[in-house]
Every structure is written in structure tokens, then in C-alpha cells.
Coordinates of N, CA and C in Angstrom, one line a residue:
M1 N 31.5 58.8 -7.0 CA 30.7 60.0 -6.9 C 31.6 61.2 -7.0
A2 N 32.9 61.1 -6.8 CA 33.9 62.2 -6.9 C 34.5 62.3 -8.3
Y3 N 33.9 61.6 -9.2 CA 34.5 61.5 -10.6 C 34.7 62.9 -11.2
E4 N 33.7 63.6 -11.3 CA 33.8 64.9 -12.0 C 34.6 65.9 -11.2
K5 N 34.5 65.9 -9.8 CA 35.3 66.8 -9.0 C 36.7 66.5 -9.3
L6 N 37.1 65.3 -9.3 CA 38.5 64.9 -9.5 C 39.0 65.4 -11.0
L7 N 38.1 65.1 -11.9 CA 38.4 65.5 -13.3 C 38.6 67.1 -13.4
N8 N 37.8 67.8 -12.7 CA 37.9 69.3 -12.6 C 39.3 69.6 -12.0
E9 N 39.6 69.0 -10.9 CA 40.9 69.3 -10.3 C 42.1 69.0 -11.2
I10 N 42.0 67.9 -11.9 CA 43.1 67.6 -12.8 C 43.2 68.5 -14.0
Y11 N 42.0 68.9 -14.5 CA 41.9 69.8 -15.6 C 42.6 71.2 -15.2
A12 N 42.3 71.6 -14.0 CA 42.8 72.9 -13.5 C 44.3 72.9 -13.6
V13 N 45.0 71.9 -13.1 CA 46.5 71.8 -13.1 C 47.0 71.7 -14.6
V14 N 46.3 70.9 -15.4 CA 46.7 70.7 -16.8 C 46.6 72.0 -17.5
S15 N 45.6 72.8 -17.3 CA 45.5 74.1 -18.0 C 46.5 75.0 -17.6
L16 N 46.9 75.0 -16.3 CA 48.0 75.9 -15.8 C 49.3 75.4 -16.4
K17 N 49.5 74.2 -16.5 CA 50.8 73.6 -17.0 C 51.0 74.1 -18.4
Y18 N 50.0 74.2 -19.3 CA 50.2 74.5 -20.7 C 49.9 76.0 -21.0
L19 N 49.3 76.7 -20.1 CA 48.9 78.1 -20.4 C 49.5 79.2 -19.5
W20 N 49.9 78.8 -18.3 CA 50.4 79.8 -17.3 C 51.9 79.8 -17.3
R21 N 52.5 80.9 -17.6 CA 54.0 80.9 -17.7 C 54.7 80.8 -16.3
E22 N 54.0 81.0 -15.2 CA 54.6 80.9 -13.9 C 54.6 79.4 -13.4
Y23 N 54.0 78.5 -14.1 CA 53.8 77.1 -13.7 C 55.2 76.5 -13.5
R24 N 55.2 75.7 -12.4 CA 56.4 74.8 -12.1 C 55.9 73.4 -11.8
P25 N 56.7 72.4 -12.2 CA 56.2 71.0 -12.0 C 56.0 70.6 -10.5
D26 N 55.5 69.3 -10.4 CA 55.3 68.7 -9.1 C 54.2 69.2 -8.3
F27 N 53.0 69.3 -8.9 CA 51.8 69.5 -8.1 C 51.4 68.1 -7.5
V28 N 51.2 68.1 -6.2 CA 50.8 66.9 -5.4 C 49.4 67.0 -5.0
K29 N 48.7 65.9 -5.3 CA 47.2 65.8 -4.9 C 47.1 65.9 -3.4
S30 N 46.2 66.7 -2.9 CA 46.0 66.9 -1.5 C 44.5 67.1 -1.2
E31 N 44.2 67.6 0.0 CA 42.9 67.9 0.4 C 42.9 69.2 1.2
S32 N 42.1 70.1 0.8 CA 42.0 71.4 1.5 C 43.4 72.1 1.7
P33 N 44.0 72.5 0.7 CA 43.6 72.6 -0.7 C 43.8 71.3 -1.5
D34 N 43.3 71.4 -2.7 CA 43.3 70.2 -3.6 C 44.7 69.8 -4.1
W35 N 45.5 70.8 -4.3 CA 46.9 70.6 -4.8 C 47.9 71.4 -4.0
I36 N 49.1 70.8 -3.8 CA 50.2 71.4 -3.1 C 51.4 71.4 -4.0
N37 N 52.1 72.5 -4.2 CA 53.3 72.5 -5.0 C 54.4 73.1 -4.1
E38 N 55.3 72.2 -3.6 CA 56.3 72.7 -2.7 C 57.4 73.6 -3.5
N39 N 57.6 73.3 -4.8 CA 58.5 74.1 -5.5 C 58.1 75.5 -5.7
M40 N 56.8 75.7 -5.7 CA 56.3 77.1 -5.8 C 55.8 77.6 -4.5
E41 N 55.8 76.8 -3.4 CA 55.3 77.1 -2.1 C 53.8 77.6 -2.3
L42 N 53.1 76.8 -3.1 CA 51.8 77.2 -3.5 C 50.7 76.1 -3.2
G43 N 49.6 76.4 -2.7 CA 48.5 75.5 -2.6 C 47.3 76.0 -3.4
V44 N 46.6 75.1 -4.1 CA 45.6 75.5 -5.0 C 44.3 74.8 -4.7
E45 N 43.2 75.5 -4.5 CA 41.9 74.9 -4.3 C 41.1 75.1 -5.6
V46 N 40.4 74.0 -6.0 CA 39.6 74.1 -7.2 C 38.1 74.0 -6.9
S47 N 37.3 74.9 -7.6 CA 35.9 74.9 -7.3 C 35.1 75.4 -8.5
Q48 N 33.8 75.2 -8.5 CA 33.0 75.8 -9.5 C 32.1 76.9 -9.0
A49 N 31.9 77.9 -9.7 CA 31.1 79.1 -9.3 C 29.6 78.8 -9.6
L50 N 29.1 77.8 -8.9 CA 27.7 77.4 -9.1 C 27.0 77.8 -7.8
L51 N 25.8 78.3 -7.9 CA 25.0 78.7 -6.7 C 23.8 77.8 -6.6
P52 N 23.8 76.9 -5.6 CA 22.6 76.1 -5.4 C 21.4 77.0 -5.1
D53 N 20.3 76.7 -5.7 CA 19.1 77.5 -5.5 C 18.4 77.3 -4.2
D54 N 18.7 76.1 -3.5 CA 18.1 75.9 -2.2 C 18.9 74.7 -1.6
G55 N 18.5 74.4 -0.3 CA 19.2 73.4 0.4 C 19.1 72.0 -0.2
Q56 N 17.9 71.7 -0.8 CA 17.7 70.5 -1.5 C 18.6 70.3 -2.7
T57 N 18.8 71.3 -3.4 CA 19.7 71.2 -4.6 C 21.1 71.0 -4.2
E58 N 21.5 71.7 -3.1 CA 22.9 71.5 -2.6 C 23.1 70.1 -2.2
S59 N 22.2 69.5 -1.5 CA 22.3 68.2 -1.0 C 22.3 67.2 -2.1
F60 N 21.5 67.4 -3.1 CA 21.4 66.6 -4.3 C 22.8 66.5 -5.0
I61 N 23.4 67.7 -5.2 CA 24.7 67.8 -5.9 C 25.7 67.0 -5.1
E62 N 25.8 67.2 -3.8 CA 26.8 66.5 -3.0 C 26.6 65.0 -3.0
N63 N 25.4 64.5 -3.1 CA 25.1 63.1 -3.0 C 25.3 62.4 -4.4
Y64 N 25.1 63.1 -5.5 CA 25.0 62.4 -6.8 C 26.1 62.9 -7.8
L65 N 26.9 63.8 -7.4 CA 28.0 64.3 -8.3 C 28.8 63.2 -8.9
G66 N 28.9 63.1 -10.2 CA 29.7 62.0 -10.8 C 28.9 60.8 -11.1
C67 N 27.6 60.7 -10.7 CA 26.9 59.5 -11.0 C 26.4 59.5 -12.4
R68 N 26.1 58.3 -12.9 CA 25.5 58.1 -14.3 C 24.1 58.5 -14.3
R69 N 23.5 58.8 -15.5 CA 22.2 59.2 -15.6 C 21.2 58.3 -15.0
E70 N 21.4 57.0 -15.2 CA 20.5 56.0 -14.7 C 20.5 55.8 -13.2
E71 N 21.6 56.4 -12.6 CA 21.7 56.3 -11.1 C 21.0 57.4 -10.4
L72 N 20.5 58.4 -11.1 CA 19.8 59.6 -10.5 C 18.4 59.2 -10.2
P73 N 17.9 59.7 -9.0 CA 16.5 59.4 -8.7 C 15.5 60.0 -9.6
L74 N 14.4 59.4 -9.9 CA 13.4 59.9 -10.9 C 12.9 61.2 -10.4
S75 N 12.8 61.4 -9.1 CA 12.2 62.6 -8.5 C 13.1 63.8 -8.9
A76 N 14.4 63.6 -9.0 CA 15.3 64.7 -9.3 C 15.2 65.0 -10.8
V77 N 15.1 64.0 -11.6 CA 15.0 64.1 -13.1 C 13.7 64.9 -13.4
E78 N 12.6 64.6 -12.6 CA 11.4 65.4 -12.9 C 11.5 66.8 -12.4
R79 N 12.2 67.0 -11.3 CA 12.3 68.4 -10.7 C 13.2 69.3 -11.6
Y80 N 14.4 68.8 -11.9 CA 15.4 69.6 -12.6 C 15.3 69.6 -14.1
G81 N 14.9 68.5 -14.7 CA 14.7 68.4 -16.1 C 16.0 68.7 -16.9
N82 N 15.9 69.7 -17.8 CA 17.0 70.1 -18.6 C 18.1 70.9 -17.9
R83 N 17.8 71.2 -16.6 CA 18.9 71.9 -15.8 C 19.9 70.9 -15.4
L84 N 19.7 69.6 -15.5 CA 20.7 68.6 -15.2 C 21.8 68.6 -16.3
H85 N 23.0 68.9 -15.9 CA 24.1 68.9 -16.9 C 25.0 67.7 -16.7
F86 N 25.3 67.1 -17.8 CA 26.2 65.9 -17.8 C 27.4 66.1 -18.6
Y87 N 28.5 65.4 -18.2 CA 29.7 65.4 -18.9 C 30.2 63.9 -19.0
N88 N 30.4 63.4 -20.2 CA 30.7 62.0 -20.4 C 29.6 61.1 -19.7
D89 N 28.4 61.6 -19.8 CA 27.2 60.8 -19.3 C 27.2 60.7 -17.8
R90 N 28.0 61.6 -17.1 CA 28.0 61.6 -15.6 C 27.5 63.0 -15.2
F91 N 26.7 63.0 -14.1 CA 26.1 64.2 -13.6 C 27.2 65.2 -13.1
W92 N 27.2 66.4 -13.6 CA 28.2 67.4 -13.3 C 27.7 68.6 -12.6
A93 N 26.5 69.0 -12.9 CA 26.0 70.2 -12.3 C 24.5 70.4 -12.5
V94 N 23.9 71.2 -11.6 CA 22.5 71.7 -11.9 C 22.7 73.1 -12.3
L95 N 22.3 73.3 -13.6 CA 22.4 74.7 -14.1 C 21.4 75.6 -13.5
P96 N 21.7 76.9 -13.5 CA 20.8 77.9 -12.9 C 19.4 77.9 -13.5
D97 N 18.4 78.2 -12.7 CA 17.0 78.3 -13.2 C 16.9 79.6 -14.0
P98 N 16.7 79.6 -15.3 CA 16.6 80.8 -16.1 C 15.5 81.8 -15.6
E99 N 14.5 81.2 -14.9 CA 13.5 82.1 -14.5 C 13.9 82.9 -13.3
Q100 N 15.0 82.5 -12.6 CA 15.5 83.3 -11.5 C 16.5 84.3 -11.8
H101 N 17.0 84.3 -13.1 CA 17.9 85.3 -13.6 C 19.1 85.5 -12.7
Q102 N 19.7 84.4 -12.3 CA 20.8 84.5 -11.4 C 22.0 85.1 -12.1
N103 N 22.7 86.1 -11.5 CA 23.7 86.8 -12.1 C 25.1 86.0 -12.1
D104 N 25.8 86.0 -13.2 CA 27.0 85.2 -13.2 C 28.0 85.8 -12.2
L105 N 28.1 87.1 -12.1 CA 29.0 87.8 -11.2 C 28.7 87.5 -9.8
Y106 N 27.4 87.4 -9.5 CA 27.0 87.1 -8.1 C 27.4 85.7 -7.7
K107 N 27.2 84.8 -8.6 CA 27.6 83.4 -8.3 C 29.1 83.3 -8.1
A108 N 29.9 84.0 -8.9 CA 31.3 83.9 -8.7 C 31.7 84.5 -7.3
K109 N 31.1 85.6 -7.0 CA 31.3 86.3 -5.7 C 31.0 85.4 -4.5
Y110 N 29.8 84.7 -4.7 CA 29.3 83.8 -3.6 C 30.3 82.7 -3.4
R111 N 30.8 82.0 -4.4 CA 31.7 80.9 -4.3 C 33.1 81.4 -3.7
F112 N 33.5 82.6 -4.2 CA 34.8 83.1 -3.7 C 34.7 83.3 -2.2
D113 N 33.6 83.9 -1.7 CA 33.4 84.2 -0.3 C 33.4 82.9 0.5
R114 N 32.8 81.9 0.0 CA 32.8 80.6 0.8 C 34.2 80.0 0.8
K115 N 35.0 80.1 -0.2 CA 36.3 79.6 -0.2 C 37.3 80.4 0.6
L116 N 37.1 81.7 0.6 CA 37.9 82.6 1.4 C 37.7 82.3 2.9
E117 N 36.4 82.0 3.2 CA 36.1 81.7 4.6 C 36.8 80.4 5.0
K118 N 36.8 79.4 4.1 CA 37.5 78.1 4.5 C 39.0 78.3 4.5
L119 N 39.5 79.1 3.7 CA 41.0 79.4 3.7 C 41.4 79.9 5.1
N120 N 40.5 80.7 5.7 CA 40.8 81.2 7.0 C 40.4 80.4 8.2
T121 N 39.9 79.2 7.9 CA 39.5 78.3 9.0 C 40.1 76.9 9.0
N122 N 40.1 76.2 7.8 CA 40.6 74.9 7.9 C 41.4 74.4 6.7
Y123 N 42.0 75.3 5.9 CA 42.9 74.9 4.9 C 44.3 74.9 5.4
R124 N 45.1 74.0 4.8 CA 46.6 74.0 5.0 C 47.1 75.3 4.3
H125 N 47.9 76.1 5.0 CA 48.4 77.3 4.5 C 49.8 77.2 4.0
M126 N 50.0 77.7 2.8 CA 51.3 77.7 2.1 C 51.7 79.2 2.1
R127 N 52.9 79.4 1.6 CA 53.4 80.8 1.5 C 52.5 81.5 0.6
Y128 N 52.1 80.8 -0.5 CA 51.1 81.4 -1.5 C 49.9 80.5 -1.6
N129 N 48.7 81.1 -1.6 CA 47.4 80.4 -1.6 C 46.7 80.7 -2.9
G130 N 46.2 79.7 -3.6 CA 45.6 79.9 -4.9 C 44.2 79.3 -5.0
L131 N 43.3 79.9 -5.8 CA 42.0 79.4 -6.0 C 41.7 79.4 -7.5
Y132 N 41.3 78.2 -8.0 CA 41.0 78.1 -9.4 C 39.5 77.9 -9.5
L133 N 38.8 78.8 -10.1 CA 37.3 78.8 -10.2 C 36.9 78.6 -11.6
F134 N 36.0 77.5 -11.8 CA 35.4 77.3 -13.1 C 34.1 78.2 -13.1
L135 N 34.1 79.2 -13.9 CA 32.9 80.1 -14.1 C 32.1 79.6 -15.2
H136 N 30.8 79.9 -15.3 CA 29.9 79.5 -16.3 C 29.2 80.7 -16.9
P137 N 29.9 81.7 -17.4 CA 29.2 82.9 -17.8 C 28.3 82.6 -19.0
S138 N 27.1 83.2 -19.0 CA 26.2 83.0 -20.1 C 26.7 83.7 -21.4
D139 N 27.5 84.7 -21.2 CA 28.1 85.5 -22.3 C 29.5 85.8 -21.9
E140 N 30.5 85.1 -22.4 CA 31.9 85.3 -22.0 C 32.4 86.7 -22.4
S141 N 31.9 87.2 -23.5 CA 32.4 88.5 -23.9 C 31.8 89.7 -23.1
D142 N 30.8 89.4 -22.3 CA 30.1 90.4 -21.5 C 30.4 90.2 -20.0
F143 N 31.3 89.2 -19.6 CA 31.5 89.0 -18.2 C 32.5 90.0 -17.7
D144 N 32.2 90.6 -16.6 CA 32.9 91.7 -16.0 C 34.0 91.2 -15.1
A145 N 35.1 90.8 -15.6 CA 36.2 90.2 -14.8 C 36.9 91.2 -14.0
V146 N 36.9 92.5 -14.5 CA 37.6 93.6 -13.7 C 36.8 93.8 -12.4
C147 N 35.5 93.8 -12.5 CA 34.7 94.0 -11.3 C 34.9 92.9 -10.3
L148 N 35.0 91.7 -10.8 CA 35.2 90.6 -9.9 C 36.6 90.7 -9.3
F149 N 37.6 91.0 -10.1 CA 39.0 91.2 -9.6 C 39.0 92.2 -8.4
E150 N 38.3 93.3 -8.6 CA 38.3 94.4 -7.6 C 37.5 93.9 -6.3
Y151 N 36.4 93.2 -6.6 CA 35.6 92.7 -5.4 C 36.5 91.7 -4.6
M152 N 37.2 90.8 -5.2 CA 38.0 89.8 -4.4 C 39.1 90.5 -3.7
R153 N 39.7 91.5 -4.3 CA 40.8 92.3 -3.6 C 40.2 93.0 -2.4
E154 N 39.1 93.6 -2.5 CA 38.5 94.4 -1.4 C 38.0 93.4 -0.3
R155 N 37.4 92.3 -0.8 CA 36.9 91.3 0.2 C 37.9 90.7 1.1
Q156 N 39.1 90.5 0.6 CA 40.1 89.8 1.4 C 41.2 90.8 2.0
A157 N 40.9 92.1 1.8 CA 41.9 93.1 2.3 C 42.0 93.0 3.8
G158 N 40.9 92.7 4.5 CA 41.0 92.6 6.0 C 41.1 91.3 6.6
T159 N 41.3 90.2 5.8 CA 41.4 88.9 6.3 C 42.8 88.5 6.7
K160 N 42.9 87.5 7.6 CA 44.2 87.1 8.0 C 44.9 86.4 6.9
R161 N 44.2 85.5 6.2 CA 44.8 84.8 5.0 C 44.1 85.3 3.8
R162 N 44.8 85.3 2.7 CA 44.2 85.7 1.4 C 44.7 84.7 0.3
F163 N 43.9 84.8 -0.8 CA 44.4 84.1 -2.0 C 45.3 85.0 -2.8
D164 N 46.5 84.6 -3.0 CA 47.5 85.4 -3.7 C 47.3 85.3 -5.2
W165 N 46.7 84.1 -5.6 CA 46.4 83.9 -7.0 C 45.0 83.4 -7.1
V166 N 44.2 84.0 -8.0 CA 42.9 83.4 -8.4 C 42.8 83.3 -9.9
F167 N 42.5 82.0 -10.3 CA 42.4 81.7 -11.7 C 40.9 81.6 -12.1
L168 N 40.4 82.4 -13.0 CA 39.0 82.4 -13.4 C 38.9 81.8 -14.8
N169 N 38.4 80.5 -14.8 CA 38.3 79.9 -16.1 C 36.9 80.2 -16.6
C170 N 36.8 80.9 -17.7 CA 35.5 81.3 -18.3 C 35.2 80.5 -19.6
G171 N 35.9 79.4 -19.8 CA 35.6 78.6 -21.0 C 36.7 78.6 -22.0
K172 N 36.9 79.8 -22.6 CA 38.0 79.9 -23.6 C 39.0 81.0 -23.2
V173 N 38.9 81.4 -22.0 CA 39.9 82.4 -21.5 C 40.0 82.1 -20.0
I174 N 41.3 82.3 -19.5 CA 41.5 82.2 -18.1 C 42.0 83.5 -17.6
Y175 N 41.3 84.2 -16.7 CA 41.8 85.4 -16.1 C 42.7 85.1 -14.9
V176 N 43.9 85.5 -14.9 CA 44.9 85.2 -13.8 C 44.9 86.5 -12.9
C177 N 44.4 86.4 -11.7 CA 44.4 87.5 -10.8 C 45.6 87.3 -9.8
N178 N 46.6 88.2 -10.0 CA 47.8 88.2 -9.2 C 47.7 89.3 -8.1
Y179 N 47.4 88.9 -6.9 CA 47.2 90.0 -5.9 C 48.5 90.4 -5.2
G180 N 49.6 89.6 -5.5 CA 50.9 90.1 -5.1 C 51.3 91.3 -5.8
K181 N 51.0 91.3 -7.1 CA 51.3 92.5 -8.0 C 50.1 93.4 -8.2
D182 N 48.9 93.0 -7.7 CA 47.7 93.7 -7.9 C 47.4 93.9 -9.4
Q183 N 47.4 92.8 -10.1 CA 47.2 92.9 -11.6 C 46.5 91.7 -12.1
M184 N 45.8 91.8 -13.2 CA 45.1 90.7 -13.8 C 45.5 90.6 -15.3
E185 N 45.7 89.3 -15.7 CA 46.1 89.0 -17.0 C 45.1 88.0 -17.6
A186 N 44.7 88.2 -18.9 CA 43.8 87.3 -19.6 C 44.6 86.4 -20.5
I187 N 44.4 85.1 -20.3 CA 45.1 84.1 -21.1 C 44.0 83.5 -22.1
E188 N 44.1 83.9 -23.3 CA 43.2 83.4 -24.3 C 43.6 82.0 -24.8
F189 N 42.7 81.1 -24.9 CA 43.0 79.7 -25.3 C 43.5 79.7 -26.8
P190 N 44.6 79.1 -27.1 CA 45.0 79.0 -28.5 C 44.0 78.1 -29.3
K191 N 44.1 78.1 -30.6 CA 43.3 77.2 -31.4 C 43.5 75.8 -31.0
N192 N 42.4 75.1 -30.8 CA 42.3 73.6 -30.5 C 42.8 73.3 -29.1
A193 N 43.1 74.3 -28.3 CA 43.6 74.1 -26.9 C 42.5 73.5 -26.1
E194 N 41.3 73.9 -26.2 CA 40.2 73.3 -25.4 C 40.1 71.8 -25.5
N195 N 40.1 71.3 -26.8 CA 40.0 69.9 -27.0 C 41.2 69.2 -26.5
F196 N 42.4 69.7 -26.6 CA 43.6 69.1 -26.1 C 43.6 69.0 -24.6
L197 N 43.2 70.1 -23.9 CA 43.2 70.1 -22.5 C 42.2 69.1 -21.9
N198 N 41.0 69.0 -22.6 CA 40.0 68.1 -22.1 C 40.5 66.7 -22.3
A199 N 41.1 66.4 -23.4 CA 41.6 65.0 -23.7 C 42.7 64.6 -22.7
E200 N 43.6 65.6 -22.4 CA 44.7 65.3 -21.5 C 44.2 65.1 -20.1
A201 N 43.3 65.9 -19.7 CA 42.7 65.7 -18.3 C 42.0 64.4 -18.2
E202 N 41.3 64.0 -19.2 CA 40.6 62.7 -19.2 C 41.7 61.6 -19.1
R203 N 42.8 61.7 -19.9 CA 43.8 60.6 -19.9 C 44.4 60.5 -18.5
L204 N 44.7 61.6 -17.9 CA 45.3 61.6 -16.6 C 44.4 61.1 -15.5
R205 N 43.1 61.4 -15.7 CA 42.1 61.0 -14.7 C 42.0 59.4 -14.7
H206 N 42.2 58.8 -15.8 CA 42.0 57.3 -15.9 C 43.4 56.6 -15.9
C207 N 44.5 57.3 -15.8 CA 45.8 56.6 -15.8 C 46.1 55.9 -14.5
R208 N 45.4 56.3 -13.4 CA 45.7 55.7 -12.1 C 44.5 55.9 -11.2
E209 N 44.5 55.3 -10.0 CA 43.6 55.6 -9.0 C 44.1 56.7 -8.1
W210 N 43.7 57.9 -8.3 CA 44.3 59.0 -7.7 C 44.0 59.0 -6.2
K211 N 45.1 59.3 -5.4 CA 45.0 59.5 -4.0 C 45.9 60.6 -3.5
N212 N 45.7 61.0 -2.3 CA 46.5 62.1 -1.8 C 48.0 61.7 -1.7
G213 N 48.8 62.6 -2.2 CA 50.3 62.3 -2.3 C 50.7 62.0 -3.7
D214 N 49.8 61.7 -4.6 CA 50.2 61.4 -6.0 C 50.6 62.7 -6.7
V215 N 51.6 62.6 -7.6 CA 52.2 63.8 -8.2 C 51.7 63.9 -9.7
M216 N 51.3 65.1 -10.1 CA 50.9 65.3 -11.4 C 52.2 65.1 -12.3
E217 N 52.0 64.6 -13.5 CA 53.1 64.4 -14.5 C 53.7 65.8 -14.8
S218 N 55.0 65.8 -14.9 CA 55.7 67.0 -15.1 C 55.5 67.5 -16.6

């Protein structure tokens, strides 16, 4: 059931390895946050900026994430229909209801707020704390990353713990929000990078039975 969650976590580190110049080796699998890097004194939590439309949907996602199509209950298939999103024939997400016109920026803010709350309650704290968010903007070219950057800065200004780094994966660009320097950088994916990163994350996902304490390949 944790198949896609783990794949997302691995993909996050793989993308940082090949695209982020600040990257250093030896990310260790952990829990709350998902990765620890002692060399960088950095912890990184990985999440998706998806907004459950109600309690039932949230429970459904938690119970069936990573399951195959045939393992999903018929009632869910009838309810969500084309909103069920699969990757490698495994359930990955319930897409937003187009009739509700959910705002991409709102969903990102919602998920950031939930993760910031957890950072200040039950996460292991490192010198530097990071959050890697998979966003799903309907239009990448129109997504207001600057607005989100400023929102996150203001939101955590009065908190005891903050995210020093926030990585916003918008599909073909990663916005790196560095709150130590109060600046944001856009990393555009080079040609064919998306296919390579997907393949590498898949390879690493299946190369072992991942458990806490396992180290990502250098």
C-alpha cells in the first residue's frame, strides 16, 4: 500500500541528486521526516499538494494508495470514475473535482500548512529542515510560485521551527525556495530529464526492500 508513497520519496531525492547543485550524498531513509542527511545536517519530508475533497476521500487514499486497479472497491470506482489517477497501474491519487474549481495555489498552501504544523509537533529536527512538494498545476506556465514563496515565508515567520528549504516540483521545473537566503530559484528540467528521473527512481524502488536506515546510492 505504500508503493507510490515510497516511489515519490525516492524520486524526490533522485531529482535533487541530478538537478540541485547543493546536493550532497548519503540520504538515509527515515520517518518524519522521510530522509535524513547527516552530511548536510538536513531532513527532508516528501508530500503531494493534493486536497481531499472530504473525509471519505482522505480515508480512501490512506487505505488504498499503491493498490492495483482490481484491488479497489467497486463503490470507489463508481464514485470517483476518471478522477482516479494511476501510475504503473497502481492507485496514486484522486484528482480534484473539476466542478469544484479547486485552486492549485490553495492546495499547495493547504499541504504546506499541514506539514509545517507537523514539523513543529512530531518531526525529528535537524539543523536544516526541508519539504519537497509534488504540485499538480493545471497550467505550469501560469502557476504563481512567487506568491506561494511569499506565503510560506510569512506563514512560518512566527513558528518555532521552519522549513529552511522547500522544493516545489511542478512537473518540468522545480522551484527551490531557500529561506536562509530568502530567495527562490527555478530549475528547468533538461531535455529527456523527466524520463531519466522516472526510470532511475523506478530502478531504485525495486533494487531492495527499503527500510529505515537504508542509504540512497551516492
